[in-house]
Amino acid sequence: MNPVTLLPFIVLIGAMFLMTRSAKKKQAAAAQMRNEMQPGTGIRTIGGMYATVKELHDDTVLLEIAPGVHAIYAKNAIGAVLDDAEYNRIVHGDDDDALDGAVVPDDASSLTEADADEDTSDDAKIDLGKKAEAEPTDAESDKKSEGMTDGEADAK
């Protein structure tokens, strides 16, 4: 066969190989993450529920959803294992270091007042009002007097 006719098949097989390889890497990373879970670790399920790991079994995990509320989930249902700081920030609302002392104003007026005080020159004040229209020239006034409007042309 001609090598040119085999080229599309070779490219297709190569693309399929690369796609399956990246999918296998993602699956291996997820399996490793699930195997590294320990009791007391905060997790997020694939459904978006946050819980704490209580017990680990071969294919299942006992999760504490709320104090005293336990549920059994498959290990494959664990979407992410969270570190303690992130879990506490999301679940308990602990965000001590989130703002780092920055104050966010409720409205933009505090941002614009400082700018208005600094710009007192005439350059900062621009009149955006409508300017008076210029007087029509003699040619325009002749056309209007002949009964033509602004949008009409002299086409015959």
JSON list of C-alpha atoms in Angstrom, two decimals:
[
{"chain": "A", "resi": 1, "resn": "MET", "atom": "CA", "xyz": [0.00, 0.00, 0.00]},
{"chain": "A", "resi": 2, "resn": "ASN", "atom": "CA", "xyz": [0.92, 3.58, -0.45]},
{"chain": "A", "resi": 3, "resn": "PRO", "atom": "CA", "xyz": [2.39, 5.19, 2.72]},
{"chain": "A", "resi": 4, "resn": "VAL", "atom": "CA", "xyz": [0.31, 8.33, 2.15]},
{"chain": "A", "resi": 5, "resn": "THR", "atom": "CA", "xyz": [-2.92, 6.34, 2.55]},
{"chain": "A", "resi": 6, "resn": "LEU", "atom": "CA", "xyz": [-1.68, 4.87, 5.85]},
{"chain": "A", "resi": 7, "resn": "LEU", "atom": "CA", "xyz": [-0.81, 8.26, 7.33]},
{"chain": "A", "resi": 8, "resn": "PRO", "atom": "CA", "xyz": [-4.35, 9.17, 8.54]},
{"chain": "A", "resi": 9, "resn": "PHE", "atom": "CA", "xyz": [-4.67, 5.79, 10.27]},
{"chain": "A", "resi": 10, "resn": "ILE", "atom": "CA", "xyz": [-1.32, 6.23, 11.99]},
{"chain": "A", "resi": 11, "resn": "VAL", "atom": "CA", "xyz": [-2.29, 9.70, 13.20]},
{"chain": "A", "resi": 12, "resn": "LEU", "atom": "CA", "xyz": [-5.64, 8.41, 14.47]},
{"chain": "A", "resi": 13, "resn": "ILE", "atom": "CA", "xyz": [-4.04, 5.53, 16.38]},
{"chain": "A", "resi": 14, "resn": "GLY", "atom": "CA", "xyz": [-1.48, 7.92, 17.89]},
{"chain": "A", "resi": 15, "resn": "ALA", "atom": "CA", "xyz": [-4.21, 10.32, 19.05]},
{"chain": "A", "resi": 16, "resn": "MET", "atom": "CA", "xyz": [-6.16, 7.46, 20.62]},
{"chain": "A", "resi": 17, "resn": "PHE", "atom": "CA", "xyz": [-3.03, 6.29, 22.42]},
{"chain": "A", "resi": 18, "resn": "LEU", "atom": "CA", "xyz": [-2.37, 9.76, 23.86]},
{"chain": "A", "resi": 19, "resn": "MET", "atom": "CA", "xyz": [-5.98, 10.17, 25.03]},
{"chain": "A", "resi": 20, "resn": "THR", "atom": "CA", "xyz": [-6.11, 6.81, 26.79]},
{"chain": "A", "resi": 21, "resn": "ARG", "atom": "CA", "xyz": [-2.73, 7.43, 28.38]},
{"chain": "A", "resi": 22, "resn": "SER", "atom": "CA", "xyz": [-3.85, 10.71, 29.97]},
{"chain": "A", "resi": 23, "resn": "ALA", "atom": "CA", "xyz": [-7.10, 9.11, 31.17]},
{"chain": "A", "resi": 24, "resn": "LYS", "atom": "CA", "xyz": [-5.15, 6.29, 32.80]},
{"chain": "A", "resi": 25, "resn": "LYS", "atom": "CA", "xyz": [-2.90, 8.81, 34.56]},
{"chain": "A", "resi": 26, "resn": "LYS", "atom": "CA", "xyz": [-5.94, 10.63, 35.96]},
{"chain": "A", "resi": 27, "resn": "GLN", "atom": "CA", "xyz": [-7.49, 7.36, 37.18]},
{"chain": "A", "resi": 28, "resn": "ALA", "atom": "CA", "xyz": [-4.22, 6.33, 38.84]},
{"chain": "A", "resi": 29, "resn": "ALA", "atom": "CA", "xyz": [-3.93, 9.70, 40.59]},
{"chain": "A", "resi": 30, "resn": "ALA", "atom": "CA", "xyz": [-7.52, 9.43, 41.86]},
{"chain": "A", "resi": 31, "resn": "ALA", "atom": "CA", "xyz": [-6.93, 5.88, 43.12]},
{"chain": "A", "resi": 32, "resn": "GLN", "atom": "CA", "xyz": [-3.75, 6.97, 44.92]},
{"chain": "A", "resi": 33, "resn": "MET", "atom": "CA", "xyz": [-5.62, 9.90, 46.52]},
{"chain": "A", "resi": 34, "resn": "ARG", "atom": "CA", "xyz": [-8.36, 7.55, 47.77]},
{"chain": "A", "resi": 35, "resn": "ASN", "atom": "CA", "xyz": [-5.79, 5.10, 49.16]},
{"chain": "A", "resi": 36, "resn": "GLU", "atom": "CA", "xyz": [-4.02, 7.86, 51.10]},
{"chain": "A", "resi": 37, "resn": "MET", "atom": "CA", "xyz": [-7.17, 8.75, 53.09]},
{"chain": "A", "resi": 38, "resn": "GLN", "atom": "CA", "xyz": [-6.92, 8.39, 56.85]},
{"chain": "A", "resi": 39, "resn": "PRO", "atom": "CA", "xyz": [-9.63, 8.51, 59.54]},
{"chain": "A", "resi": 40, "resn": "GLY", "atom": "CA", "xyz": [-10.26, 12.14, 60.44]},
{"chain": "A", "resi": 41, "resn": "THR", "atom": "CA", "xyz": [-9.55, 13.45, 56.93]},
{"chain": "A", "resi": 42, "resn": "GLY", "atom": "CA", "xyz": [-12.02, 15.89, 55.38]},
{"chain": "A", "resi": 43, "resn": "ILE", "atom": "CA", "xyz": [-13.33, 14.89, 51.95]},
{"chain": "A", "resi": 44, "resn": "ARG", "atom": "CA", "xyz": [-15.71, 16.04, 49.22]},
{"chain": "A", "resi": 45, "resn": "THR", "atom": "CA", "xyz": [-17.81, 13.44, 47.45]},
{"chain": "A", "resi": 46, "resn": "ILE", "atom": "CA", "xyz": [-18.44, 13.50, 43.71]},
{"chain": "A", "resi": 47, "resn": "GLY", "atom": "CA", "xyz": [-21.93, 14.76, 44.56]},
{"chain": "A", "resi": 48, "resn": "GLY", "atom": "CA", "xyz": [-20.48, 17.78, 46.38]},
{"chain": "A", "resi": 49, "resn": "MET", "atom": "CA", "xyz": [-21.10, 16.69, 49.98]},
{"chain": "A", "resi": 50, "resn": "TYR", "atom": "CA", "xyz": [-18.42, 17.45, 52.58]},
{"chain": "A", "resi": 51, "resn": "ALA", "atom": "CA", "xyz": [-17.76, 14.89, 55.31]},
{"chain": "A", "resi": 52, "resn": "THR", "atom": "CA", "xyz": [-15.11, 13.46, 57.61]},
{"chain": "A", "resi": 53, "resn": "VAL", "atom": "CA", "xyz": [-13.70, 9.94, 57.19]},
{"chain": "A", "resi": 54, "resn": "LYS", "atom": "CA", "xyz": [-14.40, 7.72, 60.21]},
{"chain": "A", "resi": 55, "resn": "GLU", "atom": "CA", "xyz": [-13.46, 4.23, 58.99]},
{"chain": "A", "resi": 56, "resn": "LEU", "atom": "CA", "xyz": [-11.83, 2.77, 55.88]},
{"chain": "A", "resi": 57, "resn": "HIS", "atom": "CA", "xyz": [-12.70, -0.63, 54.44]},
{"chain": "A", "resi": 58, "resn": "ASP", "atom": "CA", "xyz": [-11.67, -2.39, 51.22]},
{"chain": "A", "resi": 59, "resn": "ASP", "atom": "CA", "xyz": [-14.21, -0.78, 48.87]},
{"chain": "A", "resi": 60, "resn": "THR", "atom": "CA", "xyz": [-16.24, 1.41, 51.24]},
{"chain": "A", "resi": 61, "resn": "VAL", "atom": "CA", "xyz": [-15.73, 4.35, 53.56]},
{"chain": "A", "resi": 62, "resn": "LEU", "atom": "CA", "xyz": [-17.73, 5.30, 56.65]},
{"chain": "A", "resi": 63, "resn": "LEU", "atom": "CA", "xyz": [-18.26, 9.07, 56.58]},
{"chain": "A", "resi": 64, "resn": "GLU", "atom": "CA", "xyz": [-19.49, 11.38, 59.32]},
{"chain": "A", "resi": 65, "resn": "ILE", "atom": "CA", "xyz": [-21.73, 13.86, 57.53]},
{"chain": "A", "resi": 66, "resn": "ALA", "atom": "CA", "xyz": [-22.78, 15.76, 60.66]},
{"chain": "A", "resi": 67, "resn": "PRO", "atom": "CA", "xyz": [-22.05, 15.14, 64.34]},
{"chain": "A", "resi": 68, "resn": "GLY", "atom": "CA", "xyz": [-23.54, 11.71, 65.07]},
{"chain": "A", "resi": 69, "resn": "VAL", "atom": "CA", "xyz": [-24.73, 11.14, 61.47]},
{"chain": "A", "resi": 70, "resn": "HIS", "atom": "CA", "xyz": [-22.83, 8.41, 59.61]},
{"chain": "A", "resi": 71, "resn": "ALA", "atom": "CA", "xyz": [-23.15, 7.07, 56.07]},
{"chain": "A", "resi": 72, "resn": "ILE", "atom": "CA", "xyz": [-21.38, 4.38, 54.10]},
{"chain": "A", "resi": 73, "resn": "TYR", "atom": "CA", "xyz": [-20.05, 5.39, 50.67]},
{"chain": "A", "resi": 74, "resn": "ALA", "atom": "CA", "xyz": [-18.08, 3.59, 48.00]},
{"chain": "A", "resi": 75, "resn": "LYS", "atom": "CA", "xyz": [-14.44, 4.69, 47.75]},
{"chain": "A", "resi": 76, "resn": "ASN", "atom": "CA", "xyz": [-15.07, 5.62, 44.12]},
{"chain": "A", "resi": 77, "resn": "ALA", "atom": "CA", "xyz": [-17.57, 8.25, 45.31]},
{"chain": "A", "resi": 78, "resn": "ILE", "atom": "CA", "xyz": [-14.80, 10.29, 46.94]},
{"chain": "A", "resi": 79, "resn": "GLY", "atom": "CA", "xyz": [-14.09, 13.23, 44.64]},
{"chain": "A", "resi": 80, "resn": "ALA", "atom": "CA", "xyz": [-11.34, 14.99, 46.58]},
{"chain": "A", "resi": 81, "resn": "VAL", "atom": "CA", "xyz": [-9.37, 14.64, 49.79]},
{"chain": "A", "resi": 82, "resn": "LEU", "atom": "CA", "xyz": [-9.03, 18.08, 51.37]},
{"chain": "A", "resi": 83, "resn": "ASP", "atom": "CA", "xyz": [-6.36, 19.36, 53.71]},
{"chain": "A", "resi": 84, "resn": "ASP", "atom": "CA", "xyz": [-7.50, 20.48, 57.17]},
{"chain": "A", "resi": 85, "resn": "ALA", "atom": "CA", "xyz": [-7.31, 24.23, 56.48]},
{"chain": "A", "resi": 86, "resn": "GLU", "atom": "CA", "xyz": [-9.40, 24.02, 53.32]},
{"chain": "A", "resi": 87, "resn": "TYR", "atom": "CA", "xyz": [-11.96, 21.69, 54.91]},
{"chain": "A", "resi": 88, "resn": "ASN", "atom": "CA", "xyz": [-12.39, 23.98, 57.92]},
{"chain": "A", "resi": 89, "resn": "ARG", "atom": "CA", "xyz": [-12.67, 27.04, 55.67]},
{"chain": "A", "resi": 90, "resn": "ILE", "atom": "CA", "xyz": [-15.42, 25.45, 53.58]},
{"chain": "A", "resi": 91, "resn": "VAL", "atom": "CA", "xyz": [-17.40, 23.56, 56.22]},
{"chain": "A", "resi": 92, "resn": "HIS", "atom": "CA", "xyz": [-16.98, 25.70, 59.33]},
{"chain": "A", "resi": 93, "resn": "GLY", "atom": "CA", "xyz": [-16.48, 29.07, 57.67]},
{"chain": "A", "resi": 94, "resn": "ASP", "atom": "CA", "xyz": [-13.03, 29.60, 59.17]},
{"chain": "A", "resi": 95, "resn": "ASP", "atom": "CA", "xyz": [-11.58, 32.35, 56.99]},
{"chain": "A", "resi": 96, "resn": "ASP", "atom": "CA", "xyz": [-9.18, 34.13, 59.34]},
{"chain": "A", "resi": 97, "resn": "ASP", "atom": "CA", "xyz": [-6.44, 34.53, 56.77]},
{"chain": "A", "resi": 98, "resn": "ALA", "atom": "CA", "xyz": [-8.73, 34.92, 53.73]},
{"chain": "A", "resi": 99, "resn": "LEU", "atom": "CA", "xyz": [-8.79, 38.74, 53.70]},
{"chain": "A", "resi": 100, "resn": "ASP", "atom": "CA", "xyz": [-5.38, 39.45, 55.29]},
{"chain": "A", "resi": 101, "resn": "GLY", "atom": "CA", "xyz": [-6.72, 42.64, 56.86]},
{"chain": "A", "resi": 102, "resn": "ALA", "atom": "CA", "xyz": [-8.15, 44.08, 53.64]},
{"chain": "A", "resi": 103, "resn": "VAL", "atom": "CA", "xyz": [-11.45, 45.89, 53.96]},
{"chain": "A", "resi": 104, "resn": "VAL", "atom": "CA", "xyz": [-13.90, 45.57, 51.12]},
{"chain": "A", "resi": 105, "resn": "PRO", "atom": "CA", "xyz": [-16.34, 48.50, 50.84]},
{"chain": "A", "resi": 106, "resn": "ASP", "atom": "CA", "xyz": [-20.06, 47.84, 50.49]},
{"chain": "A", "resi": 107, "resn": "ASP", "atom": "CA", "xyz": [-20.38, 50.21, 47.56]},
{"chain": "A", "resi": 108, "resn": "ALA", "atom": "CA", "xyz": [-18.14, 52.07, 45.12]},
{"chain": "A", "resi": 109, "resn": "SER", "atom": "CA", "xyz": [-18.73, 55.52, 46.62]},
{"chain": "A", "resi": 110, "resn": "SER", "atom": "CA", "xyz": [-15.66, 55.26, 48.86]},
{"chain": "A", "resi": 111, "resn": "LEU", "atom": "CA", "xyz": [-13.56, 54.49, 45.80]},
{"chain": "A", "resi": 112, "resn": "THR", "atom": "CA", "xyz": [-14.83, 57.44, 43.76]},
{"chain": "A", "resi": 113, "resn": "GLU", "atom": "CA", "xyz": [-14.70, 60.06, 46.54]},
{"chain": "A", "resi": 114, "resn": "ALA", "atom": "CA", "xyz": [-10.90, 59.87, 46.80]},
{"chain": "A", "resi": 115, "resn": "ASP", "atom": "CA", "xyz": [-10.54, 60.28, 43.04]},
{"chain": "A", "resi": 116, "resn": "ALA", "atom": "CA", "xyz": [-12.83, 63.32, 42.99]},
{"chain": "A", "resi": 117, "resn": "ASP", "atom": "CA", "xyz": [-10.78, 65.09, 45.69]},
{"chain": "A", "resi": 118, "resn": "GLU", "atom": "CA", "xyz": [-7.50, 64.56, 43.83]},
{"chain": "A", "resi": 119, "resn": "ASP", "atom": "CA", "xyz": [-8.71, 65.71, 40.39]},
{"chain": "A", "resi": 120, "resn": "THR", "atom": "CA", "xyz": [-9.65, 69.36, 40.87]},
{"chain": "A", "resi": 121, "resn": "SER", "atom": "CA", "xyz": [-8.11, 70.65, 37.64]},
{"chain": "A", "resi": 122, "resn": "ASP", "atom": "CA", "xyz": [-10.14, 71.77, 34.66]},
{"chain": "A", "resi": 123, "resn": "ASP", "atom": "CA", "xyz": [-8.82, 68.85, 32.61]},
{"chain": "A", "resi": 124, "resn": "ALA", "atom": "CA", "xyz": [-10.72, 66.38, 34.79]},
{"chain": "A", "resi": 125, "resn": "LYS", "atom": "CA", "xyz": [-14.06, 68.09, 34.12]},
{"chain": "A", "resi": 126, "resn": "ILE", "atom": "CA", "xyz": [-15.34, 67.36, 30.65]},
{"chain": "A", "resi": 127, "resn": "ASP", "atom": "CA", "xyz": [-18.70, 68.57, 29.40]},
{"chain": "A", "resi": 128, "resn": "LEU", "atom": "CA", "xyz": [-20.49, 65.65, 27.83]},
{"chain": "A", "resi": 129, "resn": "GLY", "atom": "CA", "xyz": [-23.59, 67.66, 27.00]},
{"chain": "A", "resi": 130, "resn": "LYS", "atom": "CA", "xyz": [-24.93, 68.08, 23.49]},
{"chain": "A", "resi": 131, "resn": "LYS", "atom": "CA", "xyz": [-23.29, 70.91, 21.58]},
{"chain": "A", "resi": 132, "resn": "ALA", "atom": "CA", "xyz": [-25.36, 73.49, 19.72]},
{"chain": "A", "resi": 133, "resn": "GLU", "atom": "CA", "xyz": [-25.78, 72.53, 16.08]},
{"chain": "A", "resi": 134, "resn": "ALA", "atom": "CA", "xyz": [-23.88, 74.58, 13.52]},
{"chain": "A", "resi": 135, "resn": "GLU", "atom": "CA", "xyz": [-25.79, 76.91, 11.22]},
{"chain": "A", "resi": 136, "resn": "PRO", "atom": "CA", "xyz": [-26.57, 75.37, 7.81]},
{"chain": "A", "resi": 137, "resn": "THR", "atom": "CA", "xyz": [-24.49, 76.56, 4.89]},
{"chain": "A", "resi": 138, "resn": "ASP", "atom": "CA", "xyz": [-25.99, 78.29, 1.86]},
{"chain": "A", "resi": 139, "resn": "ALA", "atom": "CA", "xyz": [-25.96, 75.06, -0.22]},
{"chain": "A", "resi": 140, "resn": "GLU", "atom": "CA", "xyz": [-27.85, 73.15, 2.47]},
{"chain": "A", "resi": 141, "resn": "SER", "atom": "CA", "xyz": [-30.41, 75.93, 2.86]},
{"chain": "A", "resi": 142, "resn": "ASP", "atom": "CA", "xyz": [-30.99, 75.98, -0.94]},
{"chain": "A", "resi": 143, "resn": "LYS", "atom": "CA", "xyz": [-31.70, 72.20, -0.95]},
{"chain": "A", "resi": 144, "resn": "LYS", "atom": "CA", "xyz": [-34.13, 72.56, 1.93]},
{"chain": "A", "resi": 145, "resn": "SER", "atom": "CA", "xyz": [-35.87, 75.37, 0.19]},
{"chain": "A", "resi": 146, "resn": "GLU", "atom": "CA", "xyz": [-36.31, 73.16, -2.91]},
{"chain": "A", "resi": 147, "resn": "GLY", "atom": "CA", "xyz": [-38.23, 70.65, -0.79]},
{"chain": "A", "resi": 148, "resn": "MET", "atom": "CA", "xyz": [-35.48, 68.09, -0.23]},
{"chain": "A", "resi": 149, "resn": "THR", "atom": "CA", "xyz": [-34.89, 66.67, 3.23]},
{"chain": "A", "resi": 150, "resn": "ASP", "atom": "CA", "xyz": [-31.54, 65.81, 4.78]},
{"chain": "A", "resi": 151, "resn": "GLY", "atom": "CA", "xyz": [-31.55, 62.19, 3.64]},
{"chain": "A", "resi": 152, "resn": "GLU", "atom": "CA", "xyz": [-32.42, 62.82, -0.01]},
{"chain": "A", "resi": 153, "resn": "ALA", "atom": "CA", "xyz": [-29.80, 63.15, -2.71]},
{"chain": "A", "resi": 154, "resn": "ASP", "atom": "CA", "xyz": [-29.76, 64.98, -6.04]},
{"chain": "A", "resi": 155, "resn": "ALA", "atom": "CA", "xyz": [-30.13, 61.76, -8.04]},
{"chain": "A", "resi": 156, "resn": "LYS", "atom": "CA", "xyz": [-32.20, 61.99, -11.21]}
]
